[in-house]
Amino acid sequence: MEIKTIGVIGAGTMGSGIAQVAAEAGYKVIMRDIEEQFVQRGLAALEKNLARAVDKGKKSREEADALRNRVSGTTGLEDLGAADFIIEAIIENMGLKKELYANLDEICKEEAILASNTSGLSITEMASATGRPQNIVGMHFFNPVPVMKLVEVIRGFDTSDETFEQTMELARKMGKEPIAVNEAPLFAVNRILVPMINEAAFVLMEGVATAEDIDRGMMLGANHPIGPLALADLVGLDVLLAVMETLYHETGDSKYRPCPLMRKLVRAGHYGRKTGRGFYTYG
Ligand code: 3HC
């Protein structure tokens, strides 16, 4: 199947970034969210990135305009019927995802592939909501999507070789470097990265070091581009907590229990950069 149109579901940080890299690769993109204001916010984020690229001389105004024109926004799920490949980037809630996949199964072309950008939920379970489990796959991008080279391509229990290979190929066409992963809670990278961030939260909570020193320590001592707590604020503490809970519940292993400080911050509504406060406060 030739992929011409990509549907992106969810116009948040990840969805708008995915829409951008898909359009950059020349695909037509339909970005869908449940409310018009979310669609507009996603499009505005994309436009801001394009304006920055033009200012820096990385793209001509014509290129940026052409790219922008390849992306349309919608609140209508039925519009995804025109897409050859769908990338879902909605919130990390299995119930909502399964409901969405069941609806997409009705709406989408028979041969369309449905890929989830989940940070670690079961692809197999999402696939079970459809009559096409062979066409369901994980396609996990990293934040910020336009910058990070990695995509994890995740094989669910019934994912076909053809679906898997097409997804690897699409990731390459989108300028990314895919790695192959078999489904397991949090896949490969988050399984390693997220407990590290959680541990940093424990180190802070226990008063072992300040947030600034923890982050400086990991930057200077382990060559990380930013420290774990600053990274947590970038990714979103709400997202990280949900991901950590998945690892904890799926494995039943107490070593993965989420740090109470992280839980407290999320309960207070301090999700990181997107709310102006997390481990740090943003102006
Ligand atoms: N969108 C587009 N471009 C962006 C961007 C964004 N949101 N944020 C930064 N950039 C670009 C900048 O424009 C700049 O481009 P240039 O080199 O062409 O000028 C470049 O990235 C570097 O940005 P800055 O100079 O502003 O800042 P930094 O040097 O600190 O880089 C960073 C920012 C790339 C985010 C860097 O801090 C970094 O690599 N951080 C680690 C990111 C990471 O680990 N991500 C994974 C998170 S885990 C995840 O996503 C999985 C999920 O499932 C939880």
CSV table of C-alpha atoms and ligand atoms in Angstrom, one decimal:
chain,number,residue,atom,x,y,z
A,1,MET,CA,0.0,0.0,0.0
A,2,GLU,CA,1.3,3.4,-0.9
A,3,ILE,CA,1.0,5.9,2.0
A,4,LYS,CA,0.0,9.4,0.9
A,5,THR,CA,-2.2,10.7,3.7
A,6,ILE,CA,-1.4,10.4,7.4
A,7,GLY,CA,-4.0,10.8,10.1
A,8,VAL,CA,-2.8,12.1,13.4
A,9,ILE,CA,-5.2,11.8,16.3
A,10,GLY,CA,-4.5,14.1,19.2
A,11,ALA,CA,-3.1,17.6,18.6
A,12,GLY,CA,-1.1,17.9,21.9
A,13,THR,CA,2.7,18.2,22.1
A,14,MET,CA,3.3,14.8,20.6
A,15,GLY,CA,0.5,15.0,18.0
A,16,SER,CA,1.5,18.4,16.6
A,17,GLY,CA,5.2,17.3,16.5
A,18,ILE,CA,4.2,14.1,14.6
A,19,ALA,CA,2.1,16.1,12.2
A,20,GLN,CA,5.0,18.4,11.5
A,21,VAL,CA,7.5,15.7,10.8
A,22,ALA,CA,5.0,13.8,8.6
A,23,ALA,CA,4.3,17.0,6.6
A,24,GLU,CA,8.1,17.7,6.4
A,25,ALA,CA,8.4,14.3,4.7
A,26,GLY,CA,5.9,15.3,2.1
A,27,TYR,CA,2.8,13.6,3.4
A,28,LYS,CA,-0.7,15.1,3.5
A,29,VAL,CA,-1.7,15.2,7.2
A,30,ILE,CA,-5.1,15.3,8.8
A,31,MET,CA,-4.8,16.2,12.5
A,32,ARG,CA,-7.8,15.5,14.7
A,33,ASP,CA,-8.6,16.4,18.2
A,34,ILE,CA,-11.9,16.4,20.1
A,35,GLU,CA,-12.3,20.1,20.5
A,36,GLU,CA,-11.6,22.9,18.0
A,37,GLN,CA,-9.5,24.8,20.5
A,38,PHE,CA,-7.2,21.8,20.9
A,39,VAL,CA,-6.9,21.5,17.1
A,40,GLN,CA,-6.1,25.2,16.9
A,41,ARG,CA,-3.5,25.0,19.6
A,42,GLY,CA,-1.8,22.1,17.8
A,43,LEU,CA,-1.7,24.0,14.5
A,44,ALA,CA,-0.4,27.1,16.3
A,45,ALA,CA,2.5,25.1,17.8
A,46,LEU,CA,3.4,23.8,14.4
A,47,GLU,CA,3.2,27.3,12.9
A,48,LYS,CA,5.5,28.6,15.7
A,49,ASN,CA,8.1,25.9,14.9
A,50,LEU,CA,7.9,26.7,11.2
A,51,ALA,CA,8.3,30.4,11.8
A,52,ARG,CA,11.4,29.7,13.9
A,53,ALA,CA,12.9,27.5,11.1
A,54,VAL,CA,12.3,30.4,8.7
A,55,ASP,CA,13.9,32.9,11.0
A,56,LYS,CA,16.9,30.7,11.4
A,57,GLY,CA,17.2,30.3,7.6
A,58,LYS,CA,16.6,26.5,7.9
A,59,LYS,CA,13.5,26.7,5.6
A,60,SER,CA,12.4,29.2,3.0
A,61,ARG,CA,9.1,30.9,3.5
A,62,GLU,CA,7.7,29.0,0.5
A,63,GLU,CA,8.8,25.6,2.0
A,64,ALA,CA,7.2,26.5,5.3
A,65,ASP,CA,4.0,27.6,3.6
A,66,ALA,CA,3.8,24.5,1.5
A,67,LEU,CA,4.4,22.3,4.6
A,68,ARG,CA,1.7,24.2,6.5
A,69,ASN,CA,-0.7,23.7,3.6
A,70,ARG,CA,-0.3,19.9,3.7
A,71,VAL,CA,-1.7,19.9,7.2
A,72,SER,CA,-5.4,20.2,7.9
A,73,GLY,CA,-7.2,20.2,11.3
A,74,THR,CA,-10.5,18.6,12.2
A,75,THR,CA,-12.7,17.5,15.0
A,76,GLY,CA,-14.5,14.9,12.9
A,77,LEU,CA,-13.2,11.4,13.4
A,78,GLU,CA,-14.9,10.3,10.1
A,79,ASP,CA,-12.4,12.6,8.3
A,80,LEU,CA,-9.7,9.9,9.1
A,81,GLY,CA,-11.4,7.7,6.5
A,82,ALA,CA,-9.2,9.4,3.9
A,83,ALA,CA,-6.0,8.4,5.7
A,84,ASP,CA,-3.7,5.5,4.7
A,85,PHE,CA,-1.8,5.4,8.0
A,86,ILE,CA,-3.1,6.7,11.3
A,87,ILE,CA,-0.9,7.7,14.3
A,88,GLU,CA,-2.8,7.9,17.5
A,89,ALA,CA,-1.4,10.3,20.2
A,90,ILE,CA,-4.2,10.8,22.7
A,91,ILE,CA,-4.0,10.6,26.5
A,92,GLU,CA,-2.7,7.5,28.1
A,93,ASN,CA,-6.0,5.9,29.0
A,94,MET,CA,-6.6,2.4,27.8
A,95,GLY,CA,-10.4,2.7,28.0
A,96,LEU,CA,-10.4,5.8,25.7
A,97,LYS,CA,-7.9,4.2,23.4
A,98,LYS,CA,-9.9,1.0,22.9
A,99,GLU,CA,-13.0,3.0,22.2
A,100,LEU,CA,-11.1,5.1,19.7
A,101,TYR,CA,-9.6,2.0,18.0
A,102,ALA,CA,-13.0,0.4,17.8
A,103,ASN,CA,-14.4,3.5,16.1
A,104,LEU,CA,-11.4,3.8,13.7
A,105,ASP,CA,-11.9,0.2,12.7
A,106,GLU,CA,-15.3,1.2,11.4
A,107,ILE,CA,-14.2,4.4,9.7
A,108,CYS,CA,-10.7,3.6,8.3
A,109,LYS,CA,-9.8,2.0,5.0
A,110,GLU,CA,-9.6,-1.8,5.2
A,111,GLU,CA,-5.8,-1.8,4.6
A,112,ALA,CA,-5.0,1.3,6.7
A,113,ILE,CA,-2.5,0.8,9.5
A,114,LEU,CA,-3.3,2.1,13.0
A,115,ALA,CA,-0.2,3.0,15.0
A,116,SER,CA,-0.2,4.1,18.6
A,117,ASN,CA,2.3,6.6,20.0
A,118,THR,CA,1.6,5.3,23.5
A,119,SER,CA,4.5,5.6,25.9
A,120,GLY,CA,4.1,2.1,27.2
A,121,LEU,CA,0.6,0.7,27.1
A,122,SER,CA,-0.2,-2.6,25.5
A,123,ILE,CA,-0.5,-2.5,21.7
A,124,THR,CA,-2.1,-6.0,21.9
A,125,GLU,CA,-4.9,-4.7,24.1
A,126,MET,CA,-5.6,-1.8,21.7
A,127,ALA,CA,-5.6,-4.2,18.8
A,128,SER,CA,-8.1,-6.4,20.5
A,129,ALA,CA,-10.7,-3.6,20.1
A,130,THR,CA,-10.5,-4.0,16.3
A,131,GLY,CA,-11.1,-6.6,13.7
A,132,ARG,CA,-7.7,-6.0,12.2
A,133,PRO,CA,-5.1,-6.8,14.9
A,134,GLN,CA,-2.5,-7.5,12.2
A,135,ASN,CA,-2.6,-3.8,11.2
A,136,ILE,CA,-2.1,-2.4,14.7
A,137,VAL,CA,1.5,-1.4,15.7
A,138,GLY,CA,3.3,0.8,18.1
A,139,MET,CA,5.1,3.9,16.8
A,140,HIS,CA,6.7,5.7,19.7
A,141,PHE,CA,8.2,9.1,19.1
A,142,PHE,CA,10.2,11.1,21.6
A,143,ASN,CA,9.7,14.6,22.8
A,144,PRO,CA,10.4,17.1,21.2
A,145,VAL,CA,9.4,15.1,18.1
A,146,PRO,CA,11.0,17.4,15.5
A,147,VAL,CA,14.4,17.1,17.2
A,148,MET,CA,14.6,13.6,18.6
A,149,LYS,CA,15.8,11.0,16.1
A,150,LEU,CA,14.4,7.8,17.7
A,151,VAL,CA,11.1,6.0,17.0
A,152,GLU,CA,10.5,2.7,18.7
A,153,VAL,CA,8.4,0.4,16.5
A,154,ILE,CA,6.5,-2.0,18.6
A,155,ARG,CA,5.2,-5.4,17.6
A,156,GLY,CA,2.0,-6.4,19.3
A,157,PHE,CA,1.0,-10.0,19.6
A,158,ASP,CA,-0.7,-10.2,16.2
A,159,THR,CA,1.1,-7.4,14.4
A,160,SER,CA,2.0,-8.7,10.9
A,161,ASP,CA,5.5,-8.5,9.4
A,162,GLU,CA,4.1,-6.4,6.6
A,163,THR,CA,2.6,-3.8,9.1
A,164,PHE,CA,5.9,-3.8,11.1
A,165,GLU,CA,8.1,-3.3,8.0
A,166,GLN,CA,5.8,-0.5,6.6
A,167,THR,CA,6.0,1.3,9.9
A,168,MET,CA,9.8,1.0,10.1
A,169,GLU,CA,9.9,2.4,6.6
A,170,LEU,CA,7.6,5.2,7.3
A,171,ALA,CA,9.7,6.2,10.4
A,172,ARG,CA,12.7,6.4,8.1
A,173,LYS,CA,10.9,8.4,5.5
A,174,MET,CA,10.0,10.8,8.4
A,175,GLY,CA,13.7,11.3,9.0
A,176,LYS,CA,13.8,9.1,12.1
A,177,GLU,CA,15.9,6.1,13.1
A,178,PRO,CA,13.6,3.3,14.2
A,179,ILE,CA,14.5,0.5,16.5
A,180,ALA,CA,12.5,-2.8,16.7
A,181,VAL,CA,10.9,-3.6,20.0
A,182,ASN,CA,8.7,-6.5,21.2
A,183,GLU,CA,5.8,-5.4,23.3
A,184,ALA,CA,6.6,-5.2,27.0
A,185,PRO,CA,5.5,-2.6,29.6
A,186,LEU,CA,7.1,0.7,28.6
A,187,PHE,CA,8.9,-0.9,25.7
A,188,ALA,CA,12.7,-0.5,25.7
A,189,VAL,CA,13.7,3.1,26.2
A,190,ASN,CA,11.1,4.3,28.7
A,191,ARG,CA,11.6,1.2,30.7
A,192,ILE,CA,15.2,2.5,31.3
A,193,LEU,CA,14.6,6.2,31.2
A,194,VAL,CA,11.4,6.6,33.4
A,195,PRO,CA,12.7,4.7,36.4
A,196,MET,CA,15.8,6.9,36.2
A,197,ILE,CA,13.7,10.0,36.4
A,198,ASN,CA,11.6,8.5,39.2
A,199,GLU,CA,14.8,7.8,41.1
A,200,ALA,CA,15.8,11.5,40.6
A,201,ALA,CA,12.5,12.5,42.2
A,202,PHE,CA,13.3,10.2,45.2
A,203,VAL,CA,16.7,11.7,45.5
A,204,LEU,CA,15.1,15.2,45.6
A,205,MET,CA,12.3,14.1,48.0
A,206,GLU,CA,14.8,12.6,50.4
A,207,GLY,CA,16.8,15.8,50.5
A,208,VAL,CA,20.0,14.1,49.1
A,209,ALA,CA,20.5,17.0,46.7
A,210,THR,CA,18.7,20.1,45.3
A,211,ALA,CA,16.9,19.8,42.0
A,212,GLU,CA,19.5,22.0,40.4
A,213,ASP,CA,22.4,19.9,41.7
A,214,ILE,CA,20.7,16.6,40.7
A,215,ASP,CA,20.3,17.9,37.2
A,216,ARG,CA,23.8,19.5,37.0
A,217,GLY,CA,25.2,16.2,38.3
A,218,MET,CA,23.6,14.1,35.6
A,219,MET,CA,24.6,16.6,32.9
A,220,LEU,CA,28.2,16.9,34.0
A,221,GLY,CA,28.7,13.4,35.3
A,222,ALA,CA,26.7,11.3,32.8
A,223,ASN,CA,26.7,13.6,29.8
A,224,HIS,CA,22.9,13.9,29.6
A,225,PRO,CA,21.8,16.9,27.5
A,226,ILE,CA,19.4,18.1,30.3
A,227,GLY,CA,19.0,16.7,33.8
A,228,PRO,CA,16.3,14.2,34.7
A,229,LEU,CA,14.1,16.7,36.6
A,230,ALA,CA,14.2,19.2,33.8
A,231,LEU,CA,13.4,16.4,31.4
A,232,ALA,CA,10.4,15.4,33.6
A,233,ASP,CA,9.1,18.9,33.4
A,234,LEU,CA,9.6,18.8,29.6
A,235,VAL,CA,7.8,15.5,29.1
A,236,GLY,CA,5.0,16.4,31.6
A,237,LEU,CA,4.7,14.9,35.1
A,238,ASP,CA,1.1,13.8,34.4
A,239,VAL,CA,2.4,11.7,31.5
A,240,LEU,CA,5.4,10.4,33.4
A,241,LEU,CA,3.3,9.4,36.4
A,242,ALA,CA,0.8,7.5,34.2
A,243,VAL,CA,3.7,5.7,32.5
A,244,MET,CA,5.3,4.9,35.8
A,245,GLU,CA,2.0,3.5,37.1
A,246,THR,CA,1.8,1.2,34.1
A,247,LEU,CA,5.2,-0.2,34.8
A,248,TYR,CA,4.4,-0.7,38.4
A,249,HIS,CA,1.0,-2.4,37.9
A,250,GLU,CA,2.1,-4.5,34.9
A,251,THR,CA,5.1,-5.9,36.6
A,252,GLY,CA,3.8,-5.9,40.2
A,253,ASP,CA,7.4,-5.1,41.2
A,254,SER,CA,7.8,-2.6,44.1
A,255,LYS,CA,11.0,-1.3,42.7
A,256,TYR,CA,8.9,0.6,40.2
A,257,ARG,CA,6.6,2.4,42.6
A,258,PRO,CA,6.1,6.0,41.6
A,259,CYS,CA,7.8,8.6,43.8
A,260,PRO,CA,5.2,10.2,46.2
A,261,LEU,CA,6.6,13.7,45.4
A,262,MET,CA,5.8,13.1,41.7
A,263,ARG,CA,2.3,12.0,42.7
A,264,LYS,CA,1.9,15.1,44.9
A,265,LEU,CA,3.0,17.5,42.2
A,266,VAL,CA,0.5,15.9,39.7
A,267,ARG,CA,-2.3,16.1,42.3
A,268,ALA,CA,-1.5,19.8,42.7
A,269,GLY,CA,-1.8,20.3,39.0
A,270,HIS,CA,1.9,21.1,38.5
A,271,TYR,CA,2.6,19.1,35.4
A,272,GLY,CA,5.8,20.8,34.4
A,273,ARG,CA,6.5,23.3,31.6
A,274,LYS,CA,3.0,23.1,30.2
A,275,THR,CA,1.4,24.4,33.4
A,276,GLY,CA,4.3,26.7,34.3
A,277,ARG,CA,5.4,24.7,37.3
A,278,GLY,CA,6.7,21.2,38.0
A,279,PHE,CA,10.0,20.5,39.7
A,280,TYR,CA,10.9,24.0,38.5
A,281,THR,CA,8.9,27.2,38.1
A,282,TYR,CA,8.8,28.7,34.6
A,283,GLY,CA,8.3,32.4,33.7
B,1,3HC,N1,10.2,21.7,18.7
B,1,3HC,C1,11.1,21.9,17.6
B,1,3HC,N2,12.4,22.2,17.8
B,1,3HC,C2,12.8,22.3,19.1
B,1,3HC,C3,12.0,22.1,20.2
B,1,3HC,C4,10.6,21.8,19.9
B,1,3HC,N3,9.7,21.7,20.9
B,1,3HC,N4,12.7,22.3,21.3
B,1,3HC,C5,14.0,22.6,20.9
B,1,3HC,N5,14.0,22.5,19.5
B,1,3HC,C6,15.2,22.8,18.7
B,1,3HC,C7,15.7,24.2,18.8
B,1,3HC,O1,15.0,25.0,17.8
B,1,3HC,C8,17.2,24.0,18.5
B,1,3HC,O2,17.3,23.9,17.0
B,1,3HC,P1,18.7,24.4,16.3
B,1,3HC,O3,19.8,23.5,16.8
B,1,3HC,O4,18.3,24.2,14.9
B,1,3HC,O5,18.9,25.8,16.7
B,1,3HC,C9,17.6,22.7,19.1
B,1,3HC,O6,16.3,22.0,19.2
B,1,3HC,C10,18.2,22.8,20.4
B,1,3HC,O7,17.4,23.6,21.2
B,1,3HC,P2,17.9,24.6,22.3
B,1,3HC,O8,19.2,25.2,21.9
B,1,3HC,O9,16.7,25.6,22.6
B,1,3HC,O10,18.0,23.8,23.7
B,1,3HC,P3,18.9,22.6,24.0
B,1,3HC,O11,20.2,22.6,23.4
B,1,3HC,O12,18.8,22.4,25.5
B,1,3HC,O13,18.0,21.4,23.3
B,1,3HC,C11,16.6,19.6,23.7
B,1,3HC,C12,16.7,21.1,23.7
B,1,3HC,C13,16.8,19.1,22.3
B,1,3HC,C14,15.1,19.3,24.1
B,1,3HC,C15,17.6,19.0,24.6
B,1,3HC,O14,17.5,19.6,25.9
B,1,3HC,C16,17.4,17.5,24.8
B,1,3HC,O15,17.9,16.7,24.0
B,1,3HC,N6,16.8,17.1,25.9
B,1,3HC,C17,16.5,15.6,26.1
B,1,3HC,C18,15.2,15.3,25.4
B,1,3HC,C19,14.8,13.9,25.7
B,1,3HC,O16,15.5,13.1,26.4
B,1,3HC,N7,13.6,13.5,25.2
B,1,3HC,C20,13.1,12.2,25.5
B,1,3HC,C21,12.0,12.4,26.5
B,1,3HC,S1,11.2,10.9,26.9
B,1,3HC,C22,10.0,10.7,25.8
B,1,3HC,O17,9.7,11.6,25.0
B,1,3HC,C23,9.2,9.5,25.8
B,1,3HC,C24,7.8,9.7,26.3
B,1,3HC,O18,7.1,8.5,26.0
B,1,3HC,C25,7.7,9.9,27.8
